[in-house]
Amino acid sequence: MKYYRNKDNKVYGLEDDQDPNDSINEEVFEITKEEAIKIANPPPTHEELVNRANEKKMHLIEEVIDKTSLLCTKLVLKRINKEEKDMLSSWIDYLDLLETIDTSKAPDINWPEIP
């Protein structure tokens, strides 16, 4: 297979015996398979990385809420034992760390470890 791109980086893949002049109605340049893959699958933009980091942060915060809701209820009702209270405290510490994360620095984010 041979690969071609046009001036707008649209990629075409043709069988080795196909002439690009017969199949493509514009000027194209032959490129390698690796170049074609890179053009067709560009690395994510900074904005996309920030959006992914925001989604991850929200998901992790939702996980904290899920893990702590019962423990908070037990705390309010004074029915929590020491082990549960320590676990709740660990999750709240983790939440505090999550809330300090600046997602605009994606992909250079050091995510805290889940308790």
mmCIF file of N, CA and C in Angstrom:
data_model
loop_
_atom_site.group_PDB
_atom_site.id
_atom_site.type_symbol
_atom_site.label_atom_id
_atom_site.label_comp_id
_atom_site.label_asym_id
_atom_site.label_seq_id
_atom_site.Cartn_x
_atom_site.Cartn_y
_atom_site.Cartn_z
ATOM 1 N N MET A 1 0.847 -1.168 0.000
ATOM 2 C CA MET A 1 0.000 0.000 0.000
ATOM 3 C C MET A 1 0.897 1.237 0.000
ATOM 4 N N LYS A 2 0.461 2.248 -0.765
ATOM 5 C CA LYS A 2 1.159 3.529 -0.804
ATOM 6 C C LYS A 2 0.228 4.592 -0.243
ATOM 7 N N TYR A 3 0.835 5.573 0.393
ATOM 8 C CA TYR A 3 0.068 6.625 1.057
ATOM 9 C C TYR A 3 0.412 7.976 0.453
ATOM 10 N N TYR A 4 -0.621 8.817 0.378
ATOM 11 C CA TYR A 4 -0.474 10.147 -0.198
ATOM 12 C C TYR A 4 -1.221 11.139 0.676
ATOM 13 N N ARG A 5 -0.818 12.401 0.560
ATOM 14 C CA ARG A 5 -1.547 13.466 1.252
ATOM 15 C C ARG A 5 -1.691 14.628 0.287
ATOM 16 N N ASN A 6 -2.762 15.394 0.490
ATOM 17 C CA ASN A 6 -2.931 16.607 -0.309
ATOM 18 C C ASN A 6 -2.386 17.796 0.471
ATOM 19 N N LYS A 7 -2.556 18.995 -0.080
ATOM 20 C CA LYS A 7 -2.018 20.195 0.584
ATOM 21 C C LYS A 7 -2.689 20.474 1.924
ATOM 22 N N ASP A 8 -3.898 19.933 2.127
ATOM 23 C CA ASP A 8 -4.629 20.120 3.389
ATOM 24 C C ASP A 8 -4.418 18.964 4.368
ATOM 25 N N ASN A 9 -3.463 18.098 4.057
ATOM 26 C CA ASN A 9 -3.130 16.925 4.875
ATOM 27 C C ASN A 9 -4.236 15.878 4.924
ATOM 28 N N LYS A 10 -5.069 15.819 3.909
ATOM 29 C CA LYS A 10 -6.009 14.706 3.788
ATOM 30 C C LYS A 10 -5.200 13.521 3.272
ATOM 31 N N VAL A 11 -5.352 12.374 3.916
ATOM 32 C CA VAL A 11 -4.535 11.205 3.594
ATOM 33 C C VAL A 11 -5.324 10.228 2.726
ATOM 34 N N TYR A 12 -4.638 9.673 1.737
ATOM 35 C CA TYR A 12 -5.202 8.654 0.860
ATOM 36 C C TYR A 12 -4.311 7.422 0.922
ATOM 37 N N GLY A 13 -4.920 6.252 0.937
ATOM 38 C CA GLY A 13 -4.178 4.999 0.856
ATOM 39 C C GLY A 13 -4.588 4.265 -0.401
ATOM 40 N N LEU A 14 -3.618 3.936 -1.247
ATOM 41 C CA LEU A 14 -3.908 3.244 -2.503
ATOM 42 C C LEU A 14 -3.073 1.974 -2.591
ATOM 43 N N GLU A 15 -3.612 0.986 -3.299
ATOM 44 C CA GLU A 15 -2.846 -0.235 -3.541
ATOM 45 C C GLU A 15 -1.609 0.120 -4.358
ATOM 46 N N ASP A 16 -0.585 -0.700 -4.226
ATOM 47 C CA ASP A 16 0.687 -0.406 -4.890
ATOM 48 C C ASP A 16 0.549 -0.239 -6.403
ATOM 49 N N ASP A 17 -0.387 -0.959 -7.003
ATOM 50 C CA ASP A 17 -0.528 -0.897 -8.461
ATOM 51 C C ASP A 17 -1.473 0.218 -8.931
ATOM 52 N N GLN A 18 -2.032 0.982 -8.014
ATOM 53 C CA GLN A 18 -2.935 2.074 -8.390
ATOM 54 C C GLN A 18 -2.133 3.349 -8.623
ATOM 55 N N ASP A 19 -2.515 4.071 -9.654
ATOM 56 C CA ASP A 19 -1.889 5.361 -9.949
ATOM 57 C C ASP A 19 -2.718 6.451 -9.272
ATOM 58 N N PRO A 20 -2.096 7.268 -8.416
ATOM 59 C CA PRO A 20 -2.870 8.314 -7.733
ATOM 60 C C PRO A 20 -3.534 9.287 -8.700
ATOM 61 N N ASN A 21 -2.950 9.478 -9.877
ATOM 62 C CA ASN A 21 -3.540 10.395 -10.858
ATOM 63 C C ASN A 21 -4.861 9.865 -11.405
ATOM 64 N N ASP A 22 -5.050 8.534 -11.349
ATOM 65 C CA ASP A 22 -6.302 7.931 -11.817
ATOM 66 C C ASP A 22 -7.384 7.967 -10.738
ATOM 67 N N SER A 23 -6.981 7.995 -9.475
ATOM 68 C CA SER A 23 -7.935 7.857 -8.371
ATOM 69 C C SER A 23 -8.220 9.146 -7.617
ATOM 70 N N ILE A 24 -7.278 10.067 -7.647
ATOM 71 C CA ILE A 24 -7.404 11.281 -6.835
ATOM 72 C C ILE A 24 -7.393 12.485 -7.761
ATOM 73 N N ASN A 25 -8.387 13.356 -7.615
ATOM 74 C CA ASN A 25 -8.534 14.499 -8.516
ATOM 75 C C ASN A 25 -7.885 15.762 -7.983
ATOM 76 N N GLU A 26 -6.741 15.632 -7.357
ATOM 77 C CA GLU A 26 -6.011 16.798 -6.869
ATOM 78 C C GLU A 26 -4.543 16.421 -6.728
ATOM 79 N N GLU A 27 -3.715 17.431 -6.576
ATOM 80 C CA GLU A 27 -2.283 17.178 -6.431
ATOM 81 C C GLU A 27 -2.017 16.549 -5.066
ATOM 82 N N VAL A 28 -1.264 15.437 -5.076
ATOM 83 C CA VAL A 28 -0.924 14.748 -3.829
ATOM 84 C C VAL A 28 0.569 14.460 -3.794
ATOM 85 N N PHE A 29 1.041 14.171 -2.582
ATOM 86 C CA PHE A 29 2.454 13.881 -2.360
ATOM 87 C C PHE A 29 2.556 12.530 -1.672
ATOM 88 N N GLU A 30 3.476 11.707 -2.135
ATOM 89 C CA GLU A 30 3.643 10.398 -1.501
ATOM 90 C C GLU A 30 4.281 10.571 -0.123
ATOM 91 N N ILE A 31 3.767 9.810 0.840
ATOM 92 C CA ILE A 31 4.289 9.849 2.206
ATOM 93 C C ILE A 31 4.440 8.416 2.715
ATOM 94 N N THR A 32 5.133 8.259 3.818
ATOM 95 C CA THR A 32 5.304 6.930 4.406
ATOM 96 C C THR A 32 4.059 6.543 5.205
ATOM 97 N N LYS A 33 3.974 5.269 5.522
ATOM 98 C CA LYS A 33 2.863 4.780 6.349
ATOM 99 C C LYS A 33 2.884 5.481 7.708
ATOM 100 N N GLU A 34 4.075 5.646 8.281
ATOM 101 C CA GLU A 34 4.205 6.306 9.582
ATOM 102 C C GLU A 34 3.707 7.750 9.521
ATOM 103 N N GLU A 35 4.049 8.446 8.438
ATOM 104 C CA GLU A 35 3.571 9.827 8.272
ATOM 105 C C GLU A 35 2.050 9.861 8.132
ATOM 106 N N ALA A 36 1.498 8.898 7.394
ATOM 107 C CA ALA A 36 0.043 8.833 7.211
ATOM 108 C C ALA A 36 -0.657 8.614 8.549
ATOM 109 N N ILE A 37 -0.109 7.723 9.365
ATOM 110 C CA ILE A 37 -0.699 7.453 10.681
ATOM 111 C C ILE A 37 -0.624 8.694 11.555
ATOM 112 N N LYS A 38 0.506 9.382 11.506
ATOM 113 C CA LYS A 38 0.674 10.588 12.328
ATOM 114 C C LYS A 38 -0.304 11.690 11.900
ATOM 115 N N ILE A 39 -0.498 11.855 10.602
ATOM 116 C CA ILE A 39 -1.426 12.879 10.106
ATOM 117 C C ILE A 39 -2.869 12.494 10.455
ATOM 118 N N ALA A 40 -3.204 11.220 10.282
ATOM 119 C CA ALA A 40 -4.575 10.761 10.530
ATOM 120 C C ALA A 40 -4.912 10.720 12.018
ATOM 121 N N ASN A 41 -3.904 10.560 12.861
ATOM 122 C CA ASN A 41 -4.109 10.470 14.311
ATOM 123 C C ASN A 41 -3.189 11.451 15.025
ATOM 124 N N PRO A 42 -3.450 12.733 14.893
ATOM 125 C CA PRO A 42 -2.550 13.710 15.521
ATOM 126 C C PRO A 42 -2.619 13.613 17.040
ATOM 127 N N PRO A 43 -1.554 14.033 17.710
ATOM 128 C CA PRO A 43 -1.602 14.023 19.175
ATOM 129 C C PRO A 43 -2.685 14.986 19.655
ATOM 130 N N PRO A 44 -3.239 14.734 20.845
ATOM 131 C CA PRO A 44 -4.298 15.614 21.345
ATOM 132 C C PRO A 44 -3.783 17.034 21.568
ATOM 133 N N THR A 45 -4.655 17.988 21.349
ATOM 134 C CA THR A 45 -4.308 19.385 21.601
ATOM 135 C C THR A 45 -4.279 19.628 23.106
ATOM 136 N N HIS A 46 -3.714 20.760 23.488
ATOM 137 C CA HIS A 46 -3.684 21.112 24.912
ATOM 138 C C HIS A 46 -5.107 21.211 25.454
ATOM 139 N N GLU A 47 -5.995 21.788 24.674
ATOM 140 C CA GLU A 47 -7.399 21.915 25.095
ATOM 141 C C GLU A 47 -8.028 20.541 25.335
ATOM 142 N N GLU A 48 -7.747 19.586 24.447
ATOM 143 C CA GLU A 48 -8.279 18.235 24.629
ATOM 144 C C GLU A 48 -7.707 17.587 25.889
ATOM 145 N N LEU A 49 -6.420 17.800 26.139
ATOM 146 C CA LEU A 49 -5.793 17.246 27.342
ATOM 147 C C LEU A 49 -6.395 17.855 28.605
ATOM 148 N N VAL A 50 -6.659 19.156 28.569
ATOM 149 C CA VAL A 50 -7.280 19.831 29.716
ATOM 150 C C VAL A 50 -8.689 19.285 29.935
ATOM 151 N N ASN A 51 -9.441 19.100 28.854
ATOM 152 C CA ASN A 51 -10.796 18.544 28.980
ATOM 153 C C ASN A 51 -10.768 17.145 29.582
ATOM 154 N N ARG A 52 -9.813 16.327 29.135
ATOM 155 C CA ARG A 52 -9.680 14.977 29.694
ATOM 156 C C ARG A 52 -9.328 15.040 31.180
ATOM 157 N N ALA A 53 -8.438 15.957 31.539
ATOM 158 C CA ALA A 53 -8.050 16.105 32.948
ATOM 159 C C ALA A 53 -9.243 16.561 33.785
ATOM 160 N N ASN A 54 -10.041 17.482 33.250
ATOM 161 C CA ASN A 54 -11.252 17.924 33.966
ATOM 162 C C ASN A 54 -12.221 16.765 34.178
ATOM 163 N N GLU A 55 -12.391 15.949 33.142
ATOM 164 C CA GLU A 55 -13.282 14.793 33.254
ATOM 165 C C GLU A 55 -12.759 13.807 34.294
ATOM 166 N N LYS A 56 -11.456 13.572 34.280
ATOM 167 C CA LYS A 56 -10.863 12.654 35.258
ATOM 168 C C LYS A 56 -11.042 13.198 36.671
ATOM 169 N N LYS A 57 -10.794 14.485 36.841
ATOM 170 C CA LYS A 57 -10.934 15.105 38.161
ATOM 171 C C LYS A 57 -12.370 14.962 38.664
ATOM 172 N N MET A 58 -13.341 15.248 37.804
ATOM 173 C CA MET A 58 -14.749 15.123 38.192
ATOM 174 C C MET A 58 -15.091 13.677 38.558
ATOM 175 N N HIS A 59 -14.589 12.744 37.775
ATOM 176 C CA HIS A 59 -14.837 11.328 38.051
ATOM 177 C C HIS A 59 -14.256 10.937 39.410
ATOM 178 N N LEU A 60 -13.048 11.390 39.702
ATOM 179 C CA LEU A 60 -12.412 11.061 40.981
ATOM 180 C C LEU A 60 -13.159 11.698 42.154
ATOM 181 N N ILE A 61 -13.634 12.921 41.970
ATOM 182 C CA ILE A 61 -14.415 13.575 43.029
ATOM 183 C C ILE A 61 -15.724 12.818 43.259
ATOM 184 N N GLU A 62 -16.361 12.376 42.180
ATOM 185 C CA GLU A 62 -17.585 11.578 42.316
ATOM 186 C C GLU A 62 -17.307 10.277 43.066
ATOM 187 N N GLU A 63 -16.132 9.703 42.823
ATOM 188 C CA GLU A 63 -15.754 8.480 43.534
ATOM 189 C C GLU A 63 -15.613 8.749 45.034
ATOM 190 N N VAL A 64 -15.026 9.894 45.387
ATOM 191 C CA VAL A 64 -14.901 10.263 46.805
ATOM 192 C C VAL A 64 -16.291 10.375 47.431
ATOM 193 N N ILE A 65 -17.187 11.046 46.746
ATOM 194 C CA ILE A 65 -18.554 11.212 47.258
ATOM 195 C C ILE A 65 -19.209 9.848 47.464
ATOM 196 N N ASP A 66 -19.033 8.975 46.492
ATOM 197 C CA ASP A 66 -19.604 7.632 46.586
ATOM 198 C C ASP A 66 -19.025 6.864 47.779
ATOM 199 N N LYS A 67 -17.724 6.957 47.965
ATOM 200 C CA LYS A 67 -17.054 6.206 49.034
ATOM 201 C C LYS A 67 -17.317 6.783 50.423
ATOM 202 N N THR A 68 -17.629 8.063 50.495
ATOM 203 C CA THR A 68 -17.746 8.705 51.812
ATOM 204 C C THR A 68 -19.175 8.953 52.280
ATOM 205 N N SER A 69 -20.145 8.825 51.414
ATOM 206 C CA SER A 69 -21.517 9.190 51.808
ATOM 207 C C SER A 69 -22.018 8.375 53.002
ATOM 208 N N LEU A 70 -21.817 7.075 52.981
ATOM 209 C CA LEU A 70 -22.260 6.246 54.102
ATOM 210 C C LEU A 70 -21.456 6.567 55.364
ATOM 211 N N LEU A 71 -20.146 6.788 55.188
ATOM 212 C CA LEU A 71 -19.306 7.117 56.348
ATOM 213 C C LEU A 71 -19.727 8.448 56.969
ATOM 214 N N CYS A 72 -20.091 9.408 56.150
ATOM 215 C CA CYS A 72 -20.559 10.705 56.671
ATOM 216 C C CYS A 72 -21.865 10.538 57.451
ATOM 217 N N THR A 73 -22.747 9.710 56.936
ATOM 218 C CA THR A 73 -24.005 9.443 57.640
ATOM 219 C C THR A 73 -23.730 8.801 58.996
ATOM 220 N N LYS A 74 -22.823 7.837 59.004
ATOM 221 C CA LYS A 74 -22.472 7.178 60.269
ATOM 222 C C LYS A 74 -21.846 8.171 61.248
ATOM 223 N N LEU A 75 -21.038 9.100 60.722
ATOM 224 C CA LEU A 75 -20.409 10.111 61.577
ATOM 225 C C LEU A 75 -21.471 11.007 62.209
ATOM 226 N N VAL A 76 -22.398 11.486 61.406
ATOM 227 C CA VAL A 76 -23.463 12.366 61.900
ATOM 228 C C VAL A 76 -24.302 11.653 62.960
ATOM 229 N N LEU A 77 -24.553 10.387 62.757
ATOM 230 C CA LEU A 77 -25.366 9.616 63.704
ATOM 231 C C LEU A 77 -24.544 9.067 64.876
ATOM 232 N N LYS A 78 -23.262 9.404 64.875
ATOM 233 C CA LYS A 78 -22.343 8.942 65.932
ATOM 234 C C LYS A 78 -22.319 7.416 66.032
ATOM 235 N N ARG A 79 -22.333 6.805 64.853
ATOM 236 C CA ARG A 79 -22.292 5.341 64.794
ATOM 237 C C ARG A 79 -21.068 4.874 64.012
ATOM 238 N N ILE A 80 -20.049 5.708 63.974
ATOM 239 C CA ILE A 80 -18.847 5.398 63.214
ATOM 240 C C ILE A 80 -17.782 4.855 64.168
ATOM 241 N N ASN A 81 -17.066 3.830 63.724
ATOM 242 C CA ASN A 81 -15.977 3.315 64.560
ATOM 243 C C ASN A 81 -14.659 3.975 64.141
ATOM 244 N N LYS A 82 -13.609 3.721 64.869
ATOM 245 C CA LYS A 82 -12.325 4.388 64.631
ATOM 246 C C LYS A 82 -11.782 4.076 63.232
ATOM 247 N N GLU A 83 -11.864 2.835 62.828
ATOM 248 C CA GLU A 83 -11.363 2.446 61.507
ATOM 249 C C GLU A 83 -12.117 3.194 60.399
ATOM 250 N N GLU A 84 -13.410 3.288 60.521
ATOM 251 C CA GLU A 84 -14.217 4.005 59.530
ATOM 252 C C GLU A 84 -13.908 5.499 59.554
ATOM 253 N N LYS A 85 -13.708 6.033 60.741
ATOM 254 C CA LYS A 85 -13.388 7.458 60.862
ATOM 255 C C LYS A 85 -12.038 7.760 60.219
ATOM 256 N N ASP A 86 -11.070 6.873 60.419
ATOM 257 C CA ASP A 86 -9.761 7.040 59.782
ATOM 258 C C ASP A 86 -9.883 6.961 58.258
ATOM 259 N N MET A 87 -10.715 6.038 57.784
ATOM 260 C CA MET A 87 -10.936 5.906 56.345
ATOM 261 C C MET A 87 -11.593 7.169 55.789
ATOM 262 N N LEU A 88 -12.577 7.692 56.479
ATOM 263 C CA LEU A 88 -13.235 8.932 56.064
ATOM 264 C C LEU A 88 -12.223 10.071 56.003
ATOM 265 N N SER A 89 -11.388 10.154 56.998
ATOM 266 C CA SER A 89 -10.365 11.193 57.032
ATOM 267 C C SER A 89 -9.406 11.064 55.843
ATOM 268 N N SER A 90 -9.028 9.841 55.510
ATOM 269 C CA SER A 90 -8.142 9.608 54.356
ATOM 270 C C SER A 90 -8.792 10.058 53.057
ATOM 271 N N TRP A 91 -10.070 9.752 52.909
ATOM 272 C CA TRP A 91 -10.788 10.165 51.702
ATOM 273 C C TRP A 91 -10.918 11.687 51.628
ATOM 274 N N ILE A 92 -11.139 12.331 52.751
ATOM 275 C CA ILE A 92 -11.258 13.796 52.760
ATOM 276 C C ILE A 92 -9.905 14.433 52.452
ATOM 277 N N ASP A 93 -8.825 13.861 52.976
ATOM 278 C CA ASP A 93 -7.482 14.349 52.632
ATOM 279 C C ASP A 93 -7.248 14.230 51.127
ATOM 280 N N TYR A 94 -7.659 13.111 50.571
ATOM 281 C CA TYR A 94 -7.535 12.871 49.134
ATOM 282 C C TYR A 94 -8.355 13.897 48.344
ATOM 283 N N LEU A 95 -9.572 14.163 48.800
ATOM 284 C CA LEU A 95 -10.422 15.168 48.155
ATOM 285 C C LEU A 95 -9.760 16.543 48.192
ATOM 286 N N ASP A 96 -9.164 16.887 49.318
ATOM 287 C CA ASP A 96 -8.458 18.170 49.426
ATOM 288 C C ASP A 96 -7.355 18.268 48.376
ATOM 289 N N LEU A 97 -6.621 17.180 48.174
ATOM 290 C CA LEU A 97 -5.560 17.171 47.159
ATOM 291 C C LEU A 97 -6.142 17.299 45.751
ATOM 292 N N LEU A 98 -7.235 16.593 45.495
ATOM 293 C CA LEU A 98 -7.879 16.686 44.179
ATOM 294 C C LEU A 98 -8.307 18.113 43.868
ATOM 295 N N GLU A 99 -8.862 18.785 44.872
ATOM 296 C CA GLU A 99 -9.370 20.139 44.654
ATOM 297 C C GLU A 99 -8.262 21.140 44.350
ATOM 298 N N THR A 100 -7.024 20.829 44.696
ATOM 299 C CA THR A 100 -5.918 21.754 44.412
ATOM 300 C C THR A 100 -5.333 21.561 43.017
ATOM 301 N N ILE A 101 -5.760 20.526 42.318
ATOM 302 C CA ILE A 101 -5.179 20.231 41.004
ATOM 303 C C ILE A 101 -5.607 21.272 39.981
ATOM 304 N N ASP A 102 -4.609 21.817 39.298
ATOM 305 C CA ASP A 102 -4.838 22.788 38.228
ATOM 306 C C ASP A 102 -4.816 22.029 36.905
ATOM 307 N N THR A 103 -5.993 21.744 36.368
ATOM 308 C CA THR A 103 -6.083 20.938 35.152
ATOM 309 C C THR A 103 -5.555 21.659 33.917
ATOM 310 N N SER A 104 -5.354 22.960 33.997
ATOM 311 C CA SER A 104 -4.801 23.687 32.847
ATOM 312 C C SER A 104 -3.347 23.293 32.598
ATOM 313 N N LYS A 105 -2.745 22.583 33.526
ATOM 314 C CA LYS A 105 -1.350 22.147 33.366
ATOM 315 C C LYS A 105 -1.249 20.775 32.705
ATOM 316 N N ALA A 106 -2.377 20.236 32.265
ATOM 317 C CA ALA A 106 -2.368 18.923 31.609
ATOM 318 C C ALA A 106 -1.436 18.955 30.405
ATOM 319 N N PRO A 107 -0.684 17.904 30.164
ATOM 320 C CA PRO A 107 -0.740 16.591 30.795
ATOM 321 C C PRO A 107 0.192 16.450 32.009
ATOM 322 N N ASP A 108 0.806 17.526 32.425
ATOM 323 C CA ASP A 108 1.774 17.474 33.531
ATOM 324 C C ASP A 108 1.080 17.597 34.880
ATOM 325 N N ILE A 109 0.315 16.578 35.220
ATOM 326 C CA ILE A 109 -0.433 16.570 36.479
ATOM 327 C C ILE A 109 -0.002 15.352 37.286
ATOM 328 N N ASN A 110 0.307 15.579 38.545
ATOM 329 C CA ASN A 110 0.601 14.478 39.461
ATOM 330 C C ASN A 110 -0.667 14.191 40.257
ATOM 331 N N TRP A 111 -1.368 13.157 39.843
ATOM 332 C CA TRP A 111 -2.613 12.796 40.503
ATOM 333 C C TRP A 111 -2.304 12.132 41.838
ATOM 334 N N PRO A 112 -3.039 12.495 42.894
ATOM 335 C CA PRO A 112 -2.807 11.854 44.192
ATOM 336 C C PRO A 112 -3.254 10.392 44.154
ATOM 337 N N GLU A 113 -2.659 9.610 45.037
ATOM 338 C CA GLU A 113 -3.026 8.193 45.120
ATOM 339 C C GLU A 113 -4.363 8.039 45.830
ATOM 340 N N ILE A 114 -5.177 7.148 45.294
ATOM 341 C CA ILE A 114 -6.478 6.859 45.898
ATOM 342 C C ILE A 114 -6.238 6.115 47.211
ATOM 343 N N PRO A 115 -6.923 6.519 48.279
ATOM 344 C CA PRO A 115 -6.708 5.839 49.569
ATOM 345 C C PRO A 115 -7.098 4.363 49.529
#
